[in-house]
Amino acid sequence: MKRIILPLLALSISIYGMAQAPAIIPEPLKMETSNGKFELPEQSTISFKGNSPELAAIANQVKQKLEQATGRSVSITPGGEGTILLQLLPKADTTLGKEGYRLSVGDKKITIEANQPAGIFYGVQTLWQLFPAAIESKTPIKDANWTIATTTITDKPRFGWRGLMLDVSRHFFTKQQVKDFIDNMVKYKYNMLHLHLTDDQGWRIEIKSLPRLTEVGAWRAERVGRWGDWSKPSPDEPKSYGGFYTQDDIRELIQYAKDRFVTIMPEIDVPGHSMAIVAAYPELSATPGNYQVNAGERFMIWPGNGHFYGLIDNTLNPASEKTYEYLDKIFTELAQLFPFEYIHMGGDECYKGFWEKSDAVKGLMKKEKLANMDEVQSYFVKRVGKIIASKGKKMMGWDEILEGGIAPGAAVMSWRGEEGGIKAANMKHNVVMSPNQYTYVDLYQGDPIAELPTYGSVRLKKSYEFNPVPKGVDPQYILGGQANLWSERLHTVRHAEYMLWPRAFSIAESVWSLPEKKDWNKFIQKTETHFKRLDAADINYSRSMYDPIFSVKKTSDSTFQIILDKEIEDLDIHYTFYEVFPDSHYPVYKQPLEVPRDAVNLRVITSRNGKIIGKMITMPIEELKKRAKIK
Ligand code: TNX
């Protein structure tokens, strides 16, 4: 009996293994899996063909990753017929473009072909996703006798700009942490790292001609607790939190990124968000005073509807020639350091109330015939544009640079929804789409009651709906799309990871894959497979996609119903109004709930096939009452 069962079992495992389509994120253009299988041999060799030093570097990356995860030694034989062959096509295949590739997994051999090394690199990233999750392990796995289904994939990206923005100002990420970030982003074929290098809370790049930017601007008082409510530092308090990248660090990061086909775009955020600059050089403010790098204490009031009022002037003086002199020095050094054609100059959320009171600004308005504050901002942005152009670079800014008239040739990064991007593209300016309602990975991904404090909501499903080309816009002006990781509320790298994953899967698929290749249910299945990969790599992620969505419906002046929704169809939501912790034995939500008399909390948890999968959420009835606007 035993003899019969064993082969049957083996057969069913292999059939099961075959039946499961590979979970590739972002979804490739074309993929076919057949019945054969490739077994990773004890001794793998990697070979490469084609005239490019980058090929040898990629081969080396492949070797290192295989050796790290399997503990087996892997050899490289250039030009030979290796187990894994990386090959530049001798004759260009125009259908593959610059970053496309063809991957074929045969039963004895794996081949990756592309027009350019970038394509080979992306083929390799896909190949890793065909292997079991353990390939992501940083320590060797015992018995890495891995098999993968024979597969052919032809793939290329929809957009050339597949970006992630990392805010290294509010939370300082060390050089090693930025390298780790790059390692992780490329697994999902991102190719643009936008570094938000400066803000009110810290200046993070060495500028040799203006040393106080880092001596003073890179350091602030350290706080724990809730950002925005932090206490104001006293002037003599030690400034123990911070850090910055030296120019050598920056060169090292640029090279590290380049070796992984990532471009780094620097952002210097002016004329608002400039408290760290004025703390270093108070002469650049239109409002005389003593400034400190913001340590997270409130200095801006946000009453809603996009309005804000500054309590302290965090802007540069647009009327002072000194401002442009200093900016010229900064952009000179930046242009020498960063090879990328664009420099981002911020331009967002500039509070102009202090400019209105400034005699110097009034004088500028008269002299330059500027009618209002938007035109003053536009004057500033245009001058910055000229400085950046004089260094041989192009300028990009947040969509506020449209206000008062856009600078000639400037590219726009659309963040306050899609409108700015649409407007700029219609004026034939290049655009990167980063609308906050889809791509802001610092916002809530579950109900605020069960998450850490932040702002509006971007649930996983919403991020998956991101399409960088808004209706009616000429796609030739849309360079691509980007997710932004703002860090004022991130205090640890683990939390940064929690915010990034899995939403960065969605955005990756939105910027790489064709819209018709996107499929939410399939994406969720793939995401679950990739959770195992993140586990193997010891990277944190959020499981909030398993948690219900709460809403309320007012039924009278004093009553309301509770509606529970879910992002993932095949889950059950268990609930209780008793003061107990529910599990899968508790009632399954089927229809809107009336609130029973005396109930204090609604507790919910989700399951799949009877197994708990979501987290325990305690929702106070008082909170729901507030949401229903019942007094
Ligand atoms: C707006 S997006 C900002 C950032 C904040 C972010 C928080 C943009 C250009 N400015 O300063 O960190 O919202 O979501």
XYZ file of N, CA, C and O in Angstrom, residues 455-579:
500
model
N -2.550 60.536 7.566
C -3.580 61.415 7.004
C -4.631 60.586 6.256
O -5.011 59.538 6.732
N -5.034 61.029 5.062
C -6.115 60.355 4.300
C -5.825 58.894 3.981
O -4.778 58.361 4.338
N -6.743 58.267 3.272
C -6.664 56.819 3.088
C -6.237 56.411 1.675
O -6.711 56.964 0.688
N -5.326 55.451 1.587
C -5.031 54.768 0.316
C -4.987 53.274 0.627
O -3.935 52.747 1.017
N -6.148 52.621 0.506
C -6.136 51.175 0.746
C -5.468 50.486 -0.442
O -5.342 51.074 -1.517
N -5.060 49.233 -0.236
C -4.334 48.516 -1.289
C -5.123 48.536 -2.600
O -4.568 48.763 -3.672
N -6.439 48.318 -2.484
C -7.259 48.239 -3.695
C -7.238 49.564 -4.458
O -7.191 49.586 -5.687
N -7.256 50.653 -3.705
C -7.219 51.970 -4.339
C -5.867 52.155 -5.053
O -5.814 52.626 -6.181
N -4.793 51.760 -4.397
C -3.480 51.931 -5.030
C -3.391 51.086 -6.305
O -2.707 51.450 -7.258
N -4.116 49.959 -6.317
C -4.071 49.101 -7.497
C -4.815 49.726 -8.677
O -4.576 49.373 -9.824
N -5.710 50.673 -8.375
C -6.479 51.315 -9.460
C -5.693 52.420 -10.167
O -6.181 53.028 -11.113
N -4.489 52.676 -9.699
C -3.694 53.770 -10.284
C -3.407 53.518 -11.767
O -2.907 52.475 -12.141
N -3.779 54.520 -12.581
C -3.406 54.493 -13.994
C -2.719 55.825 -14.305
O -3.345 56.875 -14.225
N -1.436 55.792 -14.618
C -0.698 57.050 -14.780
C -1.194 57.941 -15.924
O -0.846 59.124 -15.942
N -1.947 57.388 -16.857
C -2.426 58.250 -17.951
C -3.905 58.587 -17.728
O -4.775 57.747 -17.977
N -4.185 59.809 -17.240
C -5.590 60.174 -17.025
C -6.314 60.261 -18.361
O -5.681 60.491 -19.403
N -7.629 60.075 -18.303
C -8.433 60.105 -19.530
C -8.225 61.402 -20.295
O -8.159 62.475 -19.710
N -8.115 61.288 -21.609
C -8.069 62.471 -22.455
C -6.717 63.161 -22.505
O -6.592 64.234 -23.081
N -5.696 62.558 -21.888
C -4.370 63.199 -21.890
C -3.476 62.514 -22.924
O -3.504 61.293 -23.063
N -2.697 63.313 -23.625
C -1.769 62.756 -24.607
C -0.651 62.000 -23.862
O 0.151 62.620 -23.156
N -0.606 60.659 -24.013
C 0.341 59.870 -23.212
C 1.802 60.223 -23.451
O 2.647 59.918 -22.613
N 2.092 60.900 -24.569
C 3.518 61.178 -24.826
C 4.129 62.115 -23.773
O 5.349 62.174 -23.632
N 3.254 62.851 -23.024
C 3.798 63.753 -21.998
C 3.876 63.103 -20.620
O 4.359 63.712 -19.674
N 3.371 61.878 -20.518
C 3.391 61.207 -19.209
C 4.640 60.317 -19.147
O 4.697 59.263 -19.773
N 5.626 60.771 -18.374
C 6.864 59.991 -18.279
C 6.628 58.683 -17.527
O 7.300 57.691 -17.772
N 5.698 58.716 -16.594
C 5.408 57.513 -15.822
C 4.764 57.863 -14.506
O 4.139 58.917 -14.383
N 4.930 56.984 -13.533
C 4.268 57.183 -12.247
C 5.193 56.876 -11.092
O 6.256 56.282 -11.262
N 4.734 57.287 -9.925
C 5.605 57.191 -8.762
C 4.809 57.102 -7.464
O 3.779 57.736 -7.321
N 5.305 56.304 -6.531
C 4.743 56.248 -5.175
C 5.671 57.029 -4.246
O 6.892 56.991 -4.424
N 5.092 57.729 -3.287
C 5.897 58.571 -2.398
C 5.808 58.109 -0.952
O 4.718 57.954 -0.418
N 6.978 57.921 -0.367
C 7.034 57.514 1.039
C 7.527 58.691 1.868
O 8.734 58.884 2.032
N 6.582 59.490 2.341
C 6.915 60.619 3.236
C 7.199 60.064 4.608
O 6.608 59.055 5.017
N 8.088 60.726 5.343
C 8.567 60.042 6.550
C 8.389 60.813 7.847
O 8.977 60.444 8.855
N 7.559 61.887 7.836
C 7.420 62.597 9.118
C 6.812 61.715 10.197
O 7.015 61.931 11.376
N 6.063 60.695 9.783
C 5.451 59.814 10.781
C 6.094 58.428 10.785
O 5.540 57.475 11.312
N 7.245 58.322 10.143
C 7.968 57.044 10.170
C 9.148 57.206 11.112
O 9.978 58.072 10.907
N 9.215 56.376 12.104
C 10.321 56.522 13.048
C 11.302 55.371 12.978
O 12.387 55.440 13.544
N 10.915 54.312 12.294
C 11.818 53.161 12.166
C 11.736 52.625 10.735
O 10.741 52.840 10.038
N 12.768 51.913 10.345
C 12.774 51.305 9.018
C 11.696 50.219 8.926
O 11.050 50.052 7.898
N 11.482 49.512 10.027
C 10.442 48.470 10.005
C 9.091 49.088 9.676
O 8.300 48.504 8.943
N 8.830 50.267 10.212
C 7.545 50.908 9.922
C 7.503 51.430 8.478
O 6.453 51.386 7.829
N 8.648 51.896 7.997
C 8.714 52.320 6.587
C 8.347 51.132 5.689
O 7.578 51.273 4.733
N 8.881 49.961 6.015
C 8.571 48.754 5.228
C 7.074 48.438 5.307
O 6.448 48.091 4.300
N 6.519 48.584 6.489
C 5.087 48.307 6.695
C 4.232 49.202 5.788
O 3.221 48.762 5.243
N 4.635 50.442 5.624
C 3.860 51.364 4.791
C 4.052 51.065 3.293
O 3.149 51.249 2.482
N 5.256 50.620 2.966
C 5.598 50.438 1.552
C 4.982 49.177 0.943
O 4.490 49.189 -0.189
N 5.032 48.084 1.681
C 4.568 46.795 1.159
C 3.250 46.406 1.797
O 3.147 46.494 3.003
N 2.264 45.981 1.063
C 2.311 45.619 -0.346
C 1.901 46.731 -1.324
O 1.788 46.466 -2.509
N 1.700 47.985 -0.842
C 1.212 48.973 -1.820
C 2.205 49.221 -2.947
O 1.805 49.535 -4.074
N 3.506 49.067 -2.657
C 4.479 49.254 -3.736
C 4.382 48.131 -4.777
O 4.874 48.276 -5.899
N 3.740 47.001 -4.436
C 3.446 45.981 -5.470
C 2.438 46.555 -6.478
O 2.577 46.402 -7.686
N 1.384 47.190 -5.931
C 0.320 47.749 -6.793
C 0.874 48.779 -7.755
O 0.564 48.765 -8.943
N 1.663 49.683 -7.193
C 2.161 50.778 -8.028
C 3.117 50.205 -9.079
O 3.123 50.638 -10.237
N 3.913 49.200 -8.679
C 4.837 48.576 -9.638
C 4.049 48.017 -10.820
O 4.431 48.180 -11.981
N 2.933 47.362 -10.510
C 2.144 46.772 -11.588
C 1.481 47.872 -12.431
O 1.301 47.721 -13.640
N 1.149 49.000 -11.792
C 0.517 50.104 -12.529
C 1.492 50.824 -13.463
O 1.071 51.420 -14.443
N 2.776 50.798 -13.133
C 3.728 51.509 -13.992
C 4.468 50.581 -14.961
O 5.048 51.043 -15.935
N 4.459 49.286 -14.680
C 5.148 48.353 -15.590
C 4.168 47.662 -16.541
O 4.411 47.562 -17.746
N 3.056 47.157 -16.005
C 2.184 46.275 -16.789
C 1.137 47.070 -17.563
O 0.714 48.146 -17.130
N 0.690 46.493 -18.662
C -0.398 47.125 -19.419
C -1.690 47.002 -18.600
O -1.903 45.994 -17.924
N -2.565 48.034 -18.690
C -3.793 47.997 -17.896
C -4.587 46.707 -18.120
O -5.156 46.152 -17.179
N -4.596 46.196 -19.349
C -5.397 44.989 -19.613
C -4.780 43.729 -18.979
O -5.425 42.687 -18.929
N -3.551 43.825 -18.524
C -2.936 42.685 -17.843
C -3.228 42.703 -16.337
O -2.855 41.783 -15.610
N -3.843 43.786 -15.862
C -4.086 43.892 -14.422
C -5.374 43.158 -14.026
O -6.363 43.207 -14.750
N -5.334 42.479 -12.889
C -6.478 41.687 -12.442
C -6.384 41.624 -10.911
O -5.459 41.033 -10.359
N -7.341 42.281 -10.257
C -7.274 42.445 -8.794
C -7.210 41.099 -8.057
O -6.382 40.911 -7.171
N -8.076 40.151 -8.431
C -8.092 38.883 -7.692
C -6.776 38.126 -7.853
O -6.235 37.570 -6.904
N -6.285 38.138 -9.064
C -5.000 37.483 -9.317
C -3.881 38.210 -8.557
O -2.985 37.585 -7.989
N -3.983 39.536 -8.547
C -2.969 40.338 -7.850
C -2.923 39.976 -6.359
O -1.848 39.867 -5.770
N -4.100 39.774 -5.770
C -4.140 39.420 -4.339
C -3.472 38.064 -4.109
O -2.680 37.889 -3.179
N -3.772 37.111 -4.999
C -3.117 35.794 -4.863
C -1.610 35.932 -4.954
O -0.857 35.346 -4.182
N -1.160 36.744 -5.915
C 0.283 36.939 -6.089
C 0.863 37.636 -4.853
O 1.945 37.290 -4.383
N 0.122 38.625 -4.352
C 0.594 39.360 -3.173
C 0.824 38.399 -2.008
O 1.822 38.495 -1.286
N -0.090 37.454 -1.846
C 0.058 36.500 -0.738
C 1.301 35.627 -0.929
O 2.004 35.314 0.020
N 1.566 35.245 -2.182
C 2.801 34.494 -2.458
C 4.017 35.365 -2.121
O 4.997 34.892 -1.549
N 3.917 36.649 -2.462
C 5.061 37.541 -2.229
C 5.236 37.887 -0.752
O 6.335 38.251 -0.346
N 4.180 37.768 0.042
C 4.354 37.936 1.497
C 5.382 36.917 1.996
O 6.205 37.218 2.854
N 5.323 35.708 1.428
C 6.276 34.670 1.852
C 7.696 35.065 1.461
O 8.656 34.772 2.165
N 7.807 35.742 0.335
C 9.136 36.189 -0.108
C 9.653 37.275 0.844
O 10.825 37.301 1.192
N 8.747 38.183 1.232
C 9.152 39.234 2.173
C 9.527 38.601 3.517
O 10.499 39.011 4.153
N 8.768 37.591 3.926
C 9.122 36.877 5.166
C 10.534 36.308 5.054
O 11.348 36.462 5.957
N 10.803 35.659 3.923
C 12.119 35.033 3.748
C 13.226 36.083 3.766
O 14.327 35.831 4.251
N 12.909 37.263 3.252
C 13.912 38.327 3.205
C 13.925 39.139 4.503
O 14.698 40.092 4.638
N 13.052 38.785 5.438
C 12.936 39.487 6.719
C 12.562 40.957 6.535
O 13.110 41.853 7.179
N 11.623 41.182 5.629
C 11.131 42.541 5.382
C 9.698 42.627 5.918
O 8.898 41.712 5.720
N 9.416 43.717 6.568
C 8.089 43.895 7.168
C 7.080 44.332 6.102
O 7.457 44.919 5.080
N 5.808 44.053 6.342
C 4.751 44.475 5.419
C 3.445 44.554 6.181
O 3.323 44.036 7.298
N 2.477 45.181 5.560
C 1.174 45.331 6.201
C 0.222 44.253 5.708
O 0.192 43.945 4.517
N -0.587 43.726 6.620
C -1.615 42.754 6.258
C -3.002 43.403 6.343
O -4.009 42.715 6.469
N -3.034 44.731 6.250
C -4.296 45.457 6.438
C -5.311 45.158 5.343
O -6.499 45.420 5.527
N -4.879 44.615 4.221
C -5.826 44.253 3.161
C -6.826 43.194 3.644
O -7.869 43.012 3.049
N -6.471 42.497 4.728
C -7.376 41.479 5.273
C -8.428 42.078 6.204
O -9.318 41.363 6.653
N -8.269 43.357 6.543
C -9.157 43.957 7.546
C -10.365 44.607 6.897
O -10.282 45.133 5.793
N -11.508 44.576 7.607
C -12.728 45.129 7.011
C -12.696 46.652 6.894
O -11.915 47.327 7.568
N -13.570 47.130 6.027
C -13.740 48.568 5.838
C -15.029 48.945 6.567
O -16.086 48.374 6.281
N -14.933 49.854 7.492
C -16.108 50.262 8.280
C -16.776 51.456 7.627
O -16.093 52.408 7.244
N -18.101 51.419 7.527
C -18.798 52.667 7.226
C -20.100 52.708 8.017
O -20.524 51.695 8.579
N -20.683 53.888 8.072
C -21.884 54.072 8.892
C -22.972 54.712 8.050
O -22.685 55.457 7.108
N -24.227 54.381 8.403
C -25.358 55.000 7.703
C -26.334 55.504 8.760
O -26.859 54.709 9.556
N -26.522 56.791 8.764
C -27.415 57.387 9.759
C -28.855 57.001 9.411
O -29.287 57.154 8.266
N -29.611 56.474 10.391
C -30.987 56.054 10.104
C -32.020 56.947 10.801
O -33.192 56.920 10.463
N -31.588 57.705 11.803
C -32.457 58.717 12.426
C -31.531 59.684 13.159
O -30.310 59.523 13.112
N -32.099 60.657 13.885
C -31.254 61.604 14.613
C -30.342 60.915 15.618
O -29.257 61.407 15.917
N -30.785 59.758 16.106
C -29.996 59.125 17.168
C -29.571 57.689 16.836
O -28.986 57.020 17.672
N -29.887 57.203 15.639
C -29.523 55.808 15.322
C -28.739 55.718 14.006
O -28.858 56.582 13.142
N -27.957 54.650 13.910
C -27.201 54.422 12.672
C -26.940 52.942 12.490
O -27.045 52.163 13.439
N -26.635 52.572 11.266
C -26.257 51.190 10.970
C -24.765 51.132 10.690
O -24.178 52.109 10.208
N -24.197 49.958 10.962
C -22.761 49.766 10.689
C -22.646 48.857 9.468
O -23.242 47.775 9.428
N -21.880 49.305 8.483
C -21.681 48.500 7.274
C -20.220 48.055 7.227
O -19.321 48.886 7.402
N -20.018 46.777 7.032
C -18.649 46.249 6.941
C -18.412 45.744 5.526
O -19.222 45.008 4.981
N -17.323 46.161 4.967
C -16.966 45.760 3.611
C -15.612 45.092 3.631
O -14.908 45.176 4.626
N -15.242 44.460 2.511
C -13.900 43.860 2.486
C -13.245 44.081 1.134
O -13.918 44.252 0.121
N -11.896 44.088 1.169
C -11.139 44.263 -0.073
C -11.006 42.934 -0.796
O -10.841 42.884 -1.999
N -11.014 41.856 -0.021
C -10.765 40.535 -0.589
C -12.025 39.703 -0.417
O -12.522 39.533 0.702
N -12.537 39.203 -1.531
C -13.853 38.572 -1.552
C -13.981 37.349 -0.646
O -14.964 37.201 0.068
N -12.998 36.445 -0.686
C -13.217 35.139 -0.044
C -12.916 35.127 1.460
O -12.506 34.121 2.016
N -13.132 36.250 2.110
C -12.927 36.297 3.565
C -14.278 36.350 4.273
O -15.272 36.800 3.694
N -14.313 35.894 5.518
C -15.482 36.091 6.373
C -15.112 37.111 7.438
O -13.992 37.080 7.967
N -16.065 37.980 7.748
C -15.831 38.928 8.845
C -16.630 38.446 10.054
O -17.856 38.340 9.988
N -15.959 38.127 11.128
C -16.638 37.717 12.364
C -16.745 38.933 13.269
O -15.807 39.715 13.349
N -17.912 39.044 13.949
C -18.085 40.247 14.772
C -18.773 39.910 16.084
O -19.432 38.863 16.218
N -18.606 40.799 17.028
C -19.334 40.676 18.290
C -19.471 42.047 18.941
O -18.592 42.901 18.773
N -20.604 42.227 19.658
C -20.776 43.431 20.478
C -20.541 43.113 21.959
O -20.601 43.981 22.802
N -20.341 41.815 22.274
C -19.970 41.462 23.652
C -18.568 41.982 23.926
O -17.772 42.160 22.992
N -18.232 42.108 25.202
C -16.853 42.481 25.530
C -15.996 41.214 25.568
O -15.594 40.732 26.636
